[in-house]
Structure formats: structure tokens, C-alpha cells
PDB file of C-alpha atoms in Angstrom:
ATOM      1  CA  UNK A  22      36.913 -67.442-125.532  1.00  0.00           C
ATOM      2  CA  UNK A  23      34.811 -70.299-124.141  1.00  0.00           C
ATOM      3  CA  UNK A  24      37.460 -73.014-124.105  1.00  0.00           C
ATOM      4  CA  UNK A  25      40.430 -73.054-121.756  1.00  0.00           C
ATOM      5  CA  UNK A  26      44.019 -72.791-122.972  1.00  0.00           C
ATOM      6  CA  UNK A  27      45.891 -76.091-122.715  1.00  0.00           C
ATOM      7  CA  UNK A  28      49.289 -74.418-123.076  1.00  0.00           C
ATOM      8  CA  UNK A  29      50.708 -70.929-122.522  1.00  0.00           C
ATOM      9  CA  UNK A  30      54.192 -69.781-123.396  1.00  0.00           C
ATOM     10  CA  UNK A  31      56.280 -68.336-126.196  1.00  0.00           C
ATOM     11  CA  UNK A  32      56.569 -69.021-129.912  1.00  0.00           C
ATOM     12  CA  UNK A  33      60.203 -68.453-130.857  1.00  0.00           C
ATOM     13  CA  UNK A  34      61.610 -67.796-134.327  1.00  0.00           C
ATOM     14  CA  UNK A  35      65.335 -67.141-133.991  1.00  0.00           C
ATOM     15  CA  UNK A  36      65.535 -64.085-131.693  1.00  0.00           C
ATOM     16  CA  UNK A  37      61.838 -63.209-132.047  1.00  0.00           C
ATOM     17  CA  UNK A  38      59.539 -64.402-129.256  1.00  0.00           C
ATOM     18  CA  UNK A  39      55.756 -64.153-129.303  1.00  0.00           C
ATOM     19  CA  UNK A  40      53.537 -64.696-126.259  1.00  0.00           C
ATOM     20  CA  UNK A  41      50.876 -67.218-127.291  1.00  0.00           C
ATOM     21  CA  UNK A  42      48.150 -69.494-125.993  1.00  0.00           C
ATOM     22  CA  UNK A  43      47.145 -72.878-127.431  1.00  0.00           C
ATOM     23  CA  UNK A  44      43.523 -74.045-127.515  1.00  0.00           C
ATOM     24  CA  UNK A  45      41.941 -77.331-128.655  1.00  0.00           C
ATOM     25  CA  UNK A  46      40.625 -76.991-132.211  1.00  0.00           C
ATOM     26  CA  UNK A  47      38.132 -79.832-131.827  1.00  0.00           C
ATOM     27  CA  UNK A  48      35.377 -80.732-129.391  1.00  0.00           C
ATOM     28  CA  UNK A  49      33.276 -83.753-128.620  1.00  0.00           C
ATOM     29  CA  UNK A  50      29.970 -83.687-130.434  1.00  0.00           C
ATOM     30  CA  UNK A  51      26.651 -84.704-128.900  1.00  0.00           C
ATOM     31  CA  UNK A  52      26.914 -88.424-128.293  1.00  0.00           C
ATOM     32  CA  UNK A  53      24.747 -91.004-126.591  1.00  0.00           C
ATOM     33  CA  UNK A  54      26.484 -92.483-123.577  1.00  0.00           C
ATOM     34  CA  UNK A  55      25.599 -95.631-121.662  1.00  0.00           C
ATOM     35  CA  UNK A  56      26.050 -96.906-118.133  1.00  0.00           C
ATOM     36  CA  UNK A  57      26.785-100.543-117.460  1.00  0.00           C
ATOM     37  CA  UNK A  58      24.027-102.219-115.441  1.00  0.00           C
ATOM     38  CA  UNK A  59      24.242-105.465-113.489  1.00  0.00           C
ATOM     39  CA  UNK A  60      21.146-107.065-115.026  1.00  0.00           C
ATOM     40  CA  UNK A  61      20.227-109.472-112.158  1.00  0.00           C
ATOM     41  CA  UNK A  62      20.175-106.656-109.558  1.00  0.00           C
ATOM     42  CA  UNK A  63      19.475-103.652-111.778  1.00  0.00           C
ATOM     43  CA  UNK A  64      22.311-101.759-110.079  1.00  0.00           C
ATOM     44  CA  UNK A  65      24.988 -99.646-111.777  1.00  0.00           C
ATOM     45  CA  UNK A  66      28.439-101.175-112.210  1.00  0.00           C
ATOM     46  CA  UNK A  67      31.211 -99.108-110.580  1.00  0.00           C
ATOM     47  CA  UNK A  68      34.943 -99.189-111.077  1.00  0.00           C
ATOM     48  CA  UNK A  69      37.574 -98.607-108.448  1.00  0.00           C
ATOM     49  CA  UNK A  70      41.316 -99.043-108.040  1.00  0.00           C
ATOM     50  CA  UNK A  71      42.101-102.092-105.941  1.00  0.00           C
ATOM     51  CA  UNK A  72      45.142-104.042-104.819  1.00  0.00           C
ATOM     52  CA  UNK A  73      45.042-107.808-104.556  1.00  0.00           C
ATOM     53  CA  UNK A  74      44.907-108.800-100.902  1.00  0.00           C
ATOM     54  CA  UNK A  75      44.350-105.198 -99.809  1.00  0.00           C
ATOM     55  CA  UNK A  76      41.157-104.059-101.502  1.00  0.00           C
ATOM     56  CA  UNK A  77      40.287-100.481-102.546  1.00  0.00           C
ATOM     57  CA  UNK A  78      43.122 -97.942-102.211  1.00  0.00           C
ATOM     58  CA  UNK A  79      43.193 -94.155-101.967  1.00  0.00           C
ATOM     59  CA  UNK A  80      44.531 -92.110-104.874  1.00  0.00           C
ATOM     60  CA  UNK A  81      47.212 -90.507-102.677  1.00  0.00           C
ATOM     61  CA  UNK A  82      48.641 -93.961-101.977  1.00  0.00           C
ATOM     62  CA  UNK A  83      49.348 -94.593-105.659  1.00  0.00           C
ATOM     63  CA  UNK A  84      52.690 -93.792-107.319  1.00  0.00           C
ATOM     64  CA  UNK A  85      54.058 -94.602-110.761  1.00  0.00           C
ATOM     65  CA  UNK A  86      56.221 -97.695-111.100  1.00  0.00           C
ATOM     66  CA  UNK A  87      58.585 -98.568-113.961  1.00  0.00           C
ATOM     67  CA  UNK A  88      59.046-102.301-114.410  1.00  0.00           C
ATOM     68  CA  UNK A  89      62.721-103.302-114.439  1.00  0.00           C
ATOM     69  CA  UNK A  90      62.192-107.054-114.118  1.00  0.00           C
ATOM     70  CA  UNK A  91      59.598-109.606-113.149  1.00  0.00           C
ATOM     71  CA  UNK A  92      57.656-108.120-110.211  1.00  0.00           C
ATOM     72  CA  UNK A  93      60.373-105.462-109.731  1.00  0.00           C
ATOM     73  CA  UNK A  94      59.585-101.772-110.141  1.00  0.00           C
ATOM     74  CA  UNK A  95      61.375 -98.471-109.697  1.00  0.00           C
ATOM     75  CA  UNK A  96      58.980 -96.141-107.875  1.00  0.00           C
ATOM     76  CA  UNK A  97      58.635 -92.522-109.016  1.00  0.00           C
ATOM     77  CA  UNK A  98      56.938 -89.912-106.846  1.00  0.00           C
ATOM     78  CA  UNK A  99      54.684 -87.321-108.564  1.00  0.00           C
ATOM     79  CA  UNK A 100      57.005 -84.537-107.361  1.00  0.00           C
ATOM     80  CA  UNK A 101      59.973 -86.163-109.107  1.00  0.00           C
ATOM     81  CA  UNK A 102      58.115 -86.304-112.410  1.00  0.00           C
ATOM     82  CA  UNK A 103      56.809 -82.740-112.064  1.00  0.00           C
ATOM     83  CA  UNK A 104      60.375 -81.545-111.477  1.00  0.00           C
ATOM     84  CA  UNK A 105      61.367 -82.635-114.986  1.00  0.00           C
ATOM     85  CA  UNK A 106      61.282 -79.309-116.795  1.00  0.00           C
ATOM     86  CA  UNK A 107      62.137 -79.265-120.496  1.00  0.00           C
ATOM     87  CA  UNK A 108      62.354 -76.286-122.788  1.00  0.00           C
ATOM     88  CA  UNK A 109      59.262 -77.320-124.747  1.00  0.00           C
ATOM     89  CA  UNK A 110      57.107 -76.943-121.641  1.00  0.00           C
ATOM     90  CA  UNK A 111      57.223 -73.147-122.069  1.00  0.00           C
ATOM     91  CA  UNK A 112      58.694 -72.452-125.522  1.00  0.00           C
ATOM     92  CA  UNK A 113      57.715 -73.480-129.057  1.00  0.00           C
ATOM     93  CA  UNK A 114      60.973 -73.119-130.957  1.00  0.00           C
ATOM     94  CA  UNK A 115      60.537 -73.213-134.735  1.00  0.00           C
ATOM     95  CA  UNK A 116      63.523 -75.396-135.637  1.00  0.00           C
ATOM     96  CA  UNK A 117      62.767 -76.333-139.248  1.00  0.00           C
ATOM     97  CA  UNK A 118      60.488 -75.513-142.172  1.00  0.00           C
ATOM     98  CA  UNK A 119      59.119 -77.954-144.754  1.00  0.00           C
ATOM     99  CA  UNK A 120      56.876 -77.749-147.787  1.00  0.00           C
ATOM    100  CA  UNK A 121      53.270 -77.837-146.584  1.00  0.00           C
ATOM    101  CA  UNK A 122      52.512 -81.000-148.564  1.00  0.00           C
ATOM    102  CA  UNK A 123      55.613 -82.893-147.460  1.00  0.00           C
ATOM    103  CA  UNK A 124      54.207 -84.363-144.225  1.00  0.00           C
ATOM    104  CA  UNK A 125      52.242 -87.601-144.878  1.00  0.00           C
ATOM    105  CA  UNK A 126      48.683 -87.509-143.444  1.00  0.00           C
ATOM    106  CA  UNK A 127      49.553 -90.611-141.404  1.00  0.00           C
ATOM    107  CA  UNK A 128      51.672 -88.474-139.061  1.00  0.00           C
ATOM    108  CA  UNK A 129      48.995 -85.919-138.123  1.00  0.00           C
ATOM    109  CA  UNK A 130      47.394 -86.505-134.754  1.00  0.00           C
ATOM    110  CA  UNK A 131      45.419 -83.657-133.110  1.00  0.00           C
ATOM    111  CA  UNK A 132      44.811 -79.983-134.091  1.00  0.00           C
ATOM    112  CA  UNK A 133      45.077 -76.895-131.861  1.00  0.00           C
ATOM    113  CA  UNK A 134      44.606 -73.169-132.453  1.00  0.00           C
ATOM    114  CA  UNK A 135      47.466 -70.801-131.628  1.00  0.00           C
ATOM    115  CA  UNK A 136      46.446 -67.260-130.666  1.00  0.00           C
ATOM    116  CA  UNK A 137      48.505 -64.266-129.467  1.00  0.00           C
ATOM    117  CA  UNK A 138      48.172 -63.553-125.740  1.00  0.00           C
ATOM    118  CA  UNK A 139      47.740 -59.782-126.176  1.00  0.00           C
ATOM    119  CA  UNK A 140      47.834 -56.925-128.674  1.00  0.00           C
ATOM    120  CA  UNK A 141      51.567 -56.500-128.181  1.00  0.00           C
ATOM    121  CA  UNK A 142      52.135 -60.004-129.578  1.00  0.00           C
ATOM    122  CA  UNK A 143      49.810 -59.577-132.562  1.00  0.00           C
ATOM    123  CA  UNK A 144      52.240 -57.781-134.880  1.00  0.00           C
ATOM    124  CA  UNK A 145      54.926 -60.475-134.678  1.00  0.00           C
ATOM    125  CA  UNK A 146      52.211 -63.165-134.831  1.00  0.00           C
ATOM    126  CA  UNK A 147      50.891 -61.765-138.129  1.00  0.00           C
ATOM    127  CA  UNK A 148      54.416 -61.602-139.569  1.00  0.00           C
ATOM    128  CA  UNK A 149      55.035 -65.299-138.883  1.00  0.00           C
ATOM    129  CA  UNK A 150      51.582 -66.273-140.209  1.00  0.00           C
ATOM    130  CA  UNK A 151      51.909 -64.280-143.423  1.00  0.00           C
ATOM    131  CA  UNK A 152      55.500 -65.388-144.030  1.00  0.00           C
ATOM    132  CA  UNK A 153      54.522 -69.049-143.766  1.00  0.00           C
ATOM    133  CA  UNK A 154      51.605 -68.492-146.133  1.00  0.00           C
ATOM    134  CA  UNK A 155      53.718 -66.591-148.672  1.00  0.00           C
ATOM    135  CA  UNK A 156      56.398 -69.293-148.701  1.00  0.00           C
ATOM    136  CA  UNK A 157      53.933 -72.181-148.641  1.00  0.00           C
ATOM    137  CA  UNK A 158      55.812 -73.635-145.695  1.00  0.00           C
ATOM    138  CA  UNK A 159      54.972 -75.482-142.469  1.00  0.00           C
ATOM    139  CA  UNK A 160      57.058 -74.956-139.327  1.00  0.00           C
ATOM    140  CA  UNK A 161      58.197 -77.838-137.128  1.00  0.00           C
ATOM    141  CA  UNK A 162      58.606 -77.619-133.361  1.00  0.00           C
ATOM    142  CA  UNK A 163      58.105 -79.636-130.183  1.00  0.00           C
ATOM    143  CA  UNK A 164      55.558 -79.001-127.460  1.00  0.00           C
ATOM    144  CA  UNK A 165      54.910 -80.590-124.072  1.00  0.00           C
ATOM    145  CA  UNK A 166      51.217 -81.358-123.521  1.00  0.00           C
ATOM    146  CA  UNK A 167      49.720 -83.476-120.730  1.00  0.00           C
ATOM    147  CA  UNK A 168      53.056 -84.825-119.622  1.00  0.00           C
ATOM    148  CA  UNK A 169      54.270 -85.835-123.082  1.00  0.00           C
ATOM    149  CA  UNK A 170      56.559 -84.084-125.537  1.00  0.00           C
ATOM    150  CA  UNK A 171      55.067 -84.020-129.037  1.00  0.00           C
ATOM    151  CA  UNK A 172      56.492 -83.240-132.418  1.00  0.00           C
ATOM    152  CA  UNK A 173      54.239 -80.587-133.959  1.00  0.00           C
ATOM    153  CA  UNK A 174      53.586 -78.740-137.212  1.00  0.00           C
ATOM    154  CA  UNK A 175      52.476 -75.102-137.395  1.00  0.00           C
ATOM    155  CA  UNK A 176      50.858 -73.593-140.482  1.00  0.00           C
ATOM    156  CA  UNK A 177      48.462 -70.771-141.414  1.00  0.00           C
ATOM    157  CA  UNK A 178      44.754 -71.373-140.851  1.00  0.00           C
ATOM    158  CA  UNK A 179      42.414 -68.588-141.892  1.00  0.00           C
ATOM    159  CA  UNK A 180      43.374 -65.496-139.894  1.00  0.00           C
ATOM    160  CA  UNK A 181      45.494 -67.460-137.454  1.00  0.00           C
ATOM    161  CA  UNK A 182      47.887 -70.349-136.953  1.00  0.00           C
ATOM    162  CA  UNK A 183      47.089 -74.022-136.559  1.00  0.00           C
ATOM    163  CA  UNK A 184      49.286 -76.374-134.536  1.00  0.00           C
ATOM    164  CA  UNK A 185      48.925 -80.094-135.205  1.00  0.00           C
ATOM    165  CA  UNK A 186      50.675 -82.660-133.049  1.00  0.00           C
ATOM    166  CA  UNK A 187      52.487 -85.304-135.061  1.00  0.00           C
ATOM    167  CA  UNK A 188      53.339 -88.911-134.359  1.00  0.00           C
ATOM    168  CA  UNK A 189      57.013 -89.790-134.021  1.00  0.00           C
ATOM    169  CA  UNK A 190      58.525 -92.172-136.543  1.00  0.00           C
ATOM    170  CA  UNK A 191      58.632 -95.051-134.059  1.00  0.00           C
ATOM    171  CA  UNK A 192      54.863 -94.728-133.594  1.00  0.00           C
ATOM    172  CA  UNK A 193      54.157 -95.485-137.263  1.00  0.00           C
ATOM    173  CA  UNK A 194      53.789 -99.099-138.348  1.00  0.00           C
ATOM    174  CA  UNK A 195      55.569-100.222-141.493  1.00  0.00           C
ATOM    175  CA  UNK A 196      53.047-100.463-144.333  1.00  0.00           C
ATOM    176  CA  UNK A 197      55.019-102.990-146.409  1.00  0.00           C
ATOM    177  CA  UNK A 198      53.821-106.103-144.520  1.00  0.00           C
ATOM    178  CA  UNK A 199      50.242-104.881-144.950  1.00  0.00           C
ATOM    179  CA  UNK A 200      50.444-104.198-148.674  1.00  0.00           C
ATOM    180  CA  UNK A 201      53.082-106.750-149.761  1.00  0.00           C
ATOM    181  CA  UNK A 202      50.479-109.305-150.884  1.00  0.00           C
ATOM    182  CA  UNK A 203      48.855-106.876-153.305  1.00  0.00           C
ATOM    183  CA  UNK A 204      49.961-107.874-156.808  1.00  0.00           C
ATOM    184  CA  UNK A 205      52.203-105.313-158.478  1.00  0.00           C
ATOM    185  CA  UNK A 206      50.172-105.013-161.657  1.00  0.00           C
ATOM    186  CA  UNK A 207      48.658-102.062-163.466  1.00  0.00           C
ATOM    187  CA  UNK A 208      44.910-101.530-163.283  1.00  0.00           C
ATOM    188  CA  UNK A 209      42.752-102.313-166.319  1.00  0.00           C
ATOM    189  CA  UNK A 210      42.832 -99.214-168.550  1.00  0.00           C
ATOM    190  CA  UNK A 211      39.120 -99.247-169.387  1.00  0.00           C
ATOM    191  CA  UNK A 212      38.074 -99.696-165.769  1.00  0.00           C
ATOM    192  CA  UNK A 213      40.554 -97.034-164.704  1.00  0.00           C
ATOM    193  CA  UNK A 214      39.051 -94.567-167.151  1.00  0.00           C
ATOM    194  CA  UNK A 215      35.536 -95.254-165.863  1.00  0.00           C
ATOM    195  CA  UNK A 216      36.697 -94.803-162.262  1.00  0.00           C
ATOM    196  CA  UNK A 217      38.376 -91.492-163.117  1.00  0.00           C
ATOM    197  CA  UNK A 218      35.198 -90.310-164.867  1.00  0.00           C
ATOM    198  CA  UNK A 219      33.108 -91.230-161.818  1.00  0.00           C
ATOM    199  CA  UNK A 220      35.525 -89.422-159.496  1.00  0.00           C
ATOM    200  CA  UNK A 221      35.358 -86.350-161.703  1.00  0.00           C
ATOM    201  CA  UNK A 222      31.552 -86.269-161.598  1.00  0.00           C
ATOM    202  CA  UNK A 223      31.476 -86.533-157.813  1.00  0.00           C
ATOM    203  CA  UNK A 224      34.221 -83.972-157.173  1.00  0.00           C
ATOM    204  CA  UNK A 225      33.198 -80.716-155.446  1.00  0.00           C
ATOM    205  CA  UNK A 226      34.517 -78.426-152.682  1.00  0.00           C
ATOM    206  CA  UNK A 227      34.793 -80.005-149.228  1.00  0.00           C
ATOM    207  CA  UNK A 228      31.870 -79.192-146.915  1.00  0.00           C
ATOM    208  CA  UNK A 229      31.930 -80.981-143.554  1.00  0.00           C
ATOM    209  CA  UNK A 230      28.357 -79.912-142.793  1.00  0.00           C
ATOM    210  CA  UNK A 231      27.147 -82.191-145.584  1.00  0.00           C
ATOM    211  CA  UNK A 232      27.988 -85.230-143.459  1.00  0.00           C
ATOM    212  CA  UNK A 233      26.313 -86.407-140.265  1.00  0.00           C
ATOM    213  CA  UNK A 234      26.814 -89.275-137.841  1.00  0.00           C
ATOM    214  CA  UNK A 235      24.208 -91.733-139.143  1.00  0.00           C
ATOM    215  CA  UNK A 236      25.061 -94.337-136.482  1.00  0.00           C
ATOM    216  CA  UNK A 237      24.362 -91.826-133.689  1.00  0.00           C
ATOM    217  CA  UNK A 238      21.054 -90.887-135.311  1.00  0.00           C
ATOM    218  CA  UNK A 239      20.016 -94.533-135.721  1.00  0.00           C
ATOM    219  CA  UNK A 240      20.934 -95.236-132.093  1.00  0.00           C
ATOM    220  CA  UNK A 241      18.874 -92.240-130.945  1.00  0.00           C
ATOM    221  CA  UNK A 242      15.874 -93.466-132.943  1.00  0.00           C
ATOM    222  CA  UNK A 243      16.240 -96.941-131.424  1.00  0.00           C
ATOM    223  CA  UNK A 244      16.237 -95.504-127.881  1.00  0.00           C
ATOM    224  CA  UNK A 245      13.242 -93.282-128.640  1.00  0.00           C
ATOM    225  CA  UNK A 246      11.324 -96.262-130.016  1.00  0.00           C
ATOM    226  CA  UNK A 247      12.133 -98.389-126.964  1.00  0.00           C
ATOM    227  CA  UNK A 248      11.019 -95.591-124.617  1.00  0.00           C
ATOM    228  CA  UNK A 249       7.621 -95.539-126.317  1.00  0.00           C
ATOM    229  CA  UNK A 250       7.339 -99.338-126.260  1.00  0.00           C
ATOM    230  CA  UNK A 251       5.661-100.354-122.981  1.00  0.00           C
ATOM    231  CA  UNK A 252       7.096-103.874-123.251  1.00  0.00           C
ATOM    232  CA  UNK A 253      10.689-102.614-123.081  1.00  0.00           C
ATOM    233  CA  UNK A 254      12.710-103.959-120.156  1.00  0.00           C
ATOM    234  CA  UNK A 255      13.666-101.210-117.696  1.00  0.00           C
ATOM    235  CA  UNK A 256      15.183-101.101-114.203  1.00  0.00           C
ATOM    236  CA  UNK A 257      15.023 -98.554-111.406  1.00  0.00           C
ATOM    237  CA  UNK A 258      18.601 -98.340-110.225  1.00  0.00           C
ATOM    238  CA  UNK A 259      17.792 -95.392-107.958  1.00  0.00           C
ATOM    239  CA  UNK A 260      20.321 -92.963-106.525  1.00  0.00           C
ATOM    240  CA  UNK A 261      22.884 -95.175-104.857  1.00  0.00           C
ATOM    241  CA  UNK A 262      24.918 -92.215-103.721  1.00  0.00           C
ATOM    242  CA  UNK A 263      27.385 -93.103-106.390  1.00  0.00           C
ATOM    243  CA  UNK A 264      28.983 -95.934-104.437  1.00  0.00           C
ATOM    244  CA  UNK A 265      26.594 -98.306-102.617  1.00  0.00           C
ATOM    245  CA  UNK A 266      28.511-101.299-103.890  1.00  0.00           C
ATOM    246  CA  UNK A 267      31.789 -99.517-103.285  1.00  0.00           C
ATOM    247  CA  UNK A 268      30.874 -98.754 -99.681  1.00  0.00           C
ATOM    248  CA  UNK A 269      30.236-102.425 -99.001  1.00  0.00           C
ATOM    249  CA  UNK A 270      33.626-103.301-100.458  1.00  0.00           C
ATOM    250  CA  UNK A 271      35.281-100.443 -98.528  1.00  0.00           C
ATOM    251  CA  UNK A 272      33.738-101.621 -95.270  1.00  0.00           C
ATOM    252  CA  UNK A 273      34.746-105.213 -95.917  1.00  0.00           C
ATOM    253  CA  UNK A 274      38.290-104.109 -96.679  1.00  0.00           C
ATOM    254  CA  UNK A 275      38.454-101.967 -93.542  1.00  0.00           C
ATOM    255  CA  UNK A 276      37.224-104.851 -91.402  1.00  0.00           C
ATOM    256  CA  UNK A 277      39.780-107.188 -92.898  1.00  0.00           C
ATOM    257  CA  UNK A 278      42.549-104.662 -92.277  1.00  0.00           C
ATOM    258  CA  UNK A 279      41.403-104.257 -88.674  1.00  0.00           C
ATOM    259  CA  UNK A 280      41.431-108.026 -88.117  1.00  0.00           C
ATOM    260  CA  UNK A 281      44.837-108.400 -89.730  1.00  0.00           C
ATOM    261  CA  UNK A 282      46.461-105.555 -87.817  1.00  0.00           C
ATOM    262  CA  UNK A 283      44.860-106.050 -84.372  1.00  0.00           C
ATOM    263  CA  UNK A 284      46.627-108.347 -81.939  1.00  0.00           C
ATOM    264  CA  UNK A 285      44.499-109.956 -79.249  1.00  0.00           C
ATOM    265  CA  UNK A 286      41.792-107.292 -79.523  1.00  0.00           C
ATOM    266  CA  UNK A 287      38.270-108.040 -78.309  1.00  0.00           C
ATOM    267  CA  UNK A 288      35.038-107.434 -80.116  1.00  0.00           C
ATOM    268  CA  UNK A 289      33.697-105.374 -77.217  1.00  0.00           C
ATOM    269  CA  UNK A 290      35.883-102.337 -77.949  1.00  0.00           C
ATOM    270  CA  UNK A 291      34.069 -99.096 -78.702  1.00  0.00           C
ATOM    271  CA  UNK A 292      33.753 -97.696 -82.204  1.00  0.00           C
ATOM    272  CA  UNK A 293      36.099 -94.835 -81.378  1.00  0.00           C
ATOM    273  CA  UNK A 294      38.708 -97.261 -80.092  1.00  0.00           C
ATOM    274  CA  UNK A 295      38.382 -99.384 -83.227  1.00  0.00           C
ATOM    275  CA  UNK A 296      38.884 -96.361 -85.461  1.00  0.00           C
ATOM    276  CA  UNK A 297      41.934 -95.305 -83.473  1.00  0.00           C
ATOM    277  CA  UNK A 298      43.444 -98.773 -83.703  1.00  0.00           C
ATOM    278  CA  UNK A 299      42.739 -98.917 -87.420  1.00  0.00           C
ATOM    279  CA  UNK A 300      44.448 -95.532 -87.968  1.00  0.00           C
ATOM    280  CA  UNK A 301      47.523 -96.583 -85.989  1.00  0.00           C
ATOM    281  CA  UNK A 302      47.681 -99.868 -87.830  1.00  0.00           C
ATOM    282  CA  UNK A 303      47.398 -98.089 -91.153  1.00  0.00           C
ATOM    283  CA  UNK A 304      50.223 -95.765 -90.189  1.00  0.00           C
ATOM    284  CA  UNK A 305      52.427 -98.680 -89.173  1.00  0.00           C
ATOM    285  CA  UNK A 306      51.532-100.520 -92.343  1.00  0.00           C
ATOM    286  CA  UNK A 307      52.384 -97.459 -94.469  1.00  0.00           C
ATOM    287  CA  UNK A 308      55.741 -97.028 -92.701  1.00  0.00           C
ATOM    288  CA  UNK A 309      56.521-100.690 -93.134  1.00  0.00           C
ATOM    289  CA  UNK A 310      55.640-100.485 -96.843  1.00  0.00           C
ATOM    290  CA  UNK A 311      57.905 -97.482 -97.412  1.00  0.00           C
ATOM    291  CA  UNK A 312      60.649 -99.170 -95.433  1.00  0.00           C
ATOM    292  CA  UNK A 313      60.347-102.293 -97.553  1.00  0.00           C
ATOM    293  CA  UNK A 314      60.528-100.189-100.687  1.00  0.00           C
ATOM    294  CA  UNK A 315      63.665 -98.452 -99.440  1.00  0.00           C
ATOM    295  CA  UNK A 316      65.290-101.795 -98.635  1.00  0.00           C
ATOM    296  CA  UNK A 317      64.461-103.074-102.143  1.00  0.00           C
ATOM    297  CA  UNK A 318      65.993 -99.954-103.695  1.00  0.00           C
ATOM    298  CA  UNK A 319      69.103-100.305-101.530  1.00  0.00           C
ATOM    299  CA  UNK A 320      69.510-103.944-102.526  1.00  0.00           C
TER     300      UNK A 320
END
């Protein structure tokens, strides 16, 4: 199978457990992507994580913070978050069954394919699939994907099972304020009949291949036309190594840090000495930062 499993574990129905793997059921189609260009210079625009008064920061210096008040945060280390193990991270427990048409379309979020991990799991997998199909039911469970626990629905799909993540109730906006201004009156009977007749004439089996992304096609044609037009504005951004602008900012930040952390240093020091001083200063700064954080927690 070309795609990579996003989840591996067990599907559990009462005392029956089935080893399964979950794969994305959708993929990104061919799309035209753009880069942002600084028009005056013709250079690519880059994005980086920065801290006001500090400049660019390394990814390993970043932790998650939960805001408890104005400018006050509880800091959470990645290891602390990873240590939170819930049952749904390894087990899909089928806790309830509903009629397949009972879940409003508004709740459905993203589809995934469920497949048995090996031949040993196939027999029990087929039993669950065929039982759901025979009863016309959809199973409900919860699954942890990408650090979030989702409500999910499982139902037959061809020869296999389809899992669809669902939105929780608190993620759905109330429709009443949106529709409250629509007059509560019946539609004109004659117009209703004509609309029903038109719907009937245009009704046929669903075929997704009959539809294409016309916007993407029009955009492609526009780009092709501009490529052939010799008067089209173009720039030669060149290979900037990915971070020409970033390197300038990094260097400026490093120089500022060196100036801020050095005490009575002279400009005649060697490059090696400067790097050593910068590393020591960074270490002291990091210790001071952690110390400050600890004091804030203690207070």
C-alpha cells in the first residue's frame, strides 16, 4: 500500500479485538502553488519564528504555553504532553451503534480506511463489516490522531470499513441565528412543482469523475498564457540557499546578543573567542530564563 498508516492498534467489540491499521482515504489533488515574492527586490519571502527583542529562535527552545492570565502562561514540556496516554491512542472501542442515516452530515469531518493488519485479523474484520451492513448500523468510537481525541463513526465501505472523524457538539454552531430571519411560510405550490420536476429530470447516479476543478484549470490556462506572453513581468530570484534573508537576520540577532551579553569586551578579539563568549552567554541566558520560569511557577 502506497500511503502510510496514520494509526495502528486494535478494534474492539466487547471481548473481540482485531488488529487494524488506519489510512487516509483522501489525498491532495494536483494544485498550482505560489511563492510570495518581494516585488521591489524580486526575492522570495521567508517565514521564521521570532521573539520580540530576541530575534529568530531555534525550534528546540520552543515549548507550549497555556495562558492563565494576561502575559502569564503555564509551560508544558513536549515530554509531559507525550506522557499523556489515553486508551483511544491504541484501541478503537465500539461503544454504541446508531442507524446509518442518523448522523447529520454537518458532523462528518475526515474519512479514513480501516484495514486488518494480517490474515489472522481478517475473519473477525469481515464479521464486524458484514454485521454492520446487515443491520444497517454505524458504530461510534473515539480515536486519538495527531495529538487530538476525535469522535468517530465506522461503517461498511465496499469490501472494507470506513472510519470518519466527527465534530463534537461544542464545535457545531447553532443554526437558528442564521436561519431565524427566513419567513416561516410555505413555498408557492406551482413553483414547487416545477422545481420538483426539474430535480427529477436532472437526477442520476452520483459520479465524482463527472466534475473537475474549473478554477484550477482556468488558473493553469492563465499561467500558460502569461508564459507565452513576452511582455509578462518576471523576476530571477535565483537560488538563495533557502535563507539569504534569514541569514542576515540571524547574523544581526547573533551580533546583538553578543553585544548585550559581553561586558567590557573589545572588538579585537578573535572569531573563535567571540564564538566561545557567545556560547557561554547563551548558556547563562538559558539558565537565567529557566530560573525565572521556575520562580514564576513557585510564586
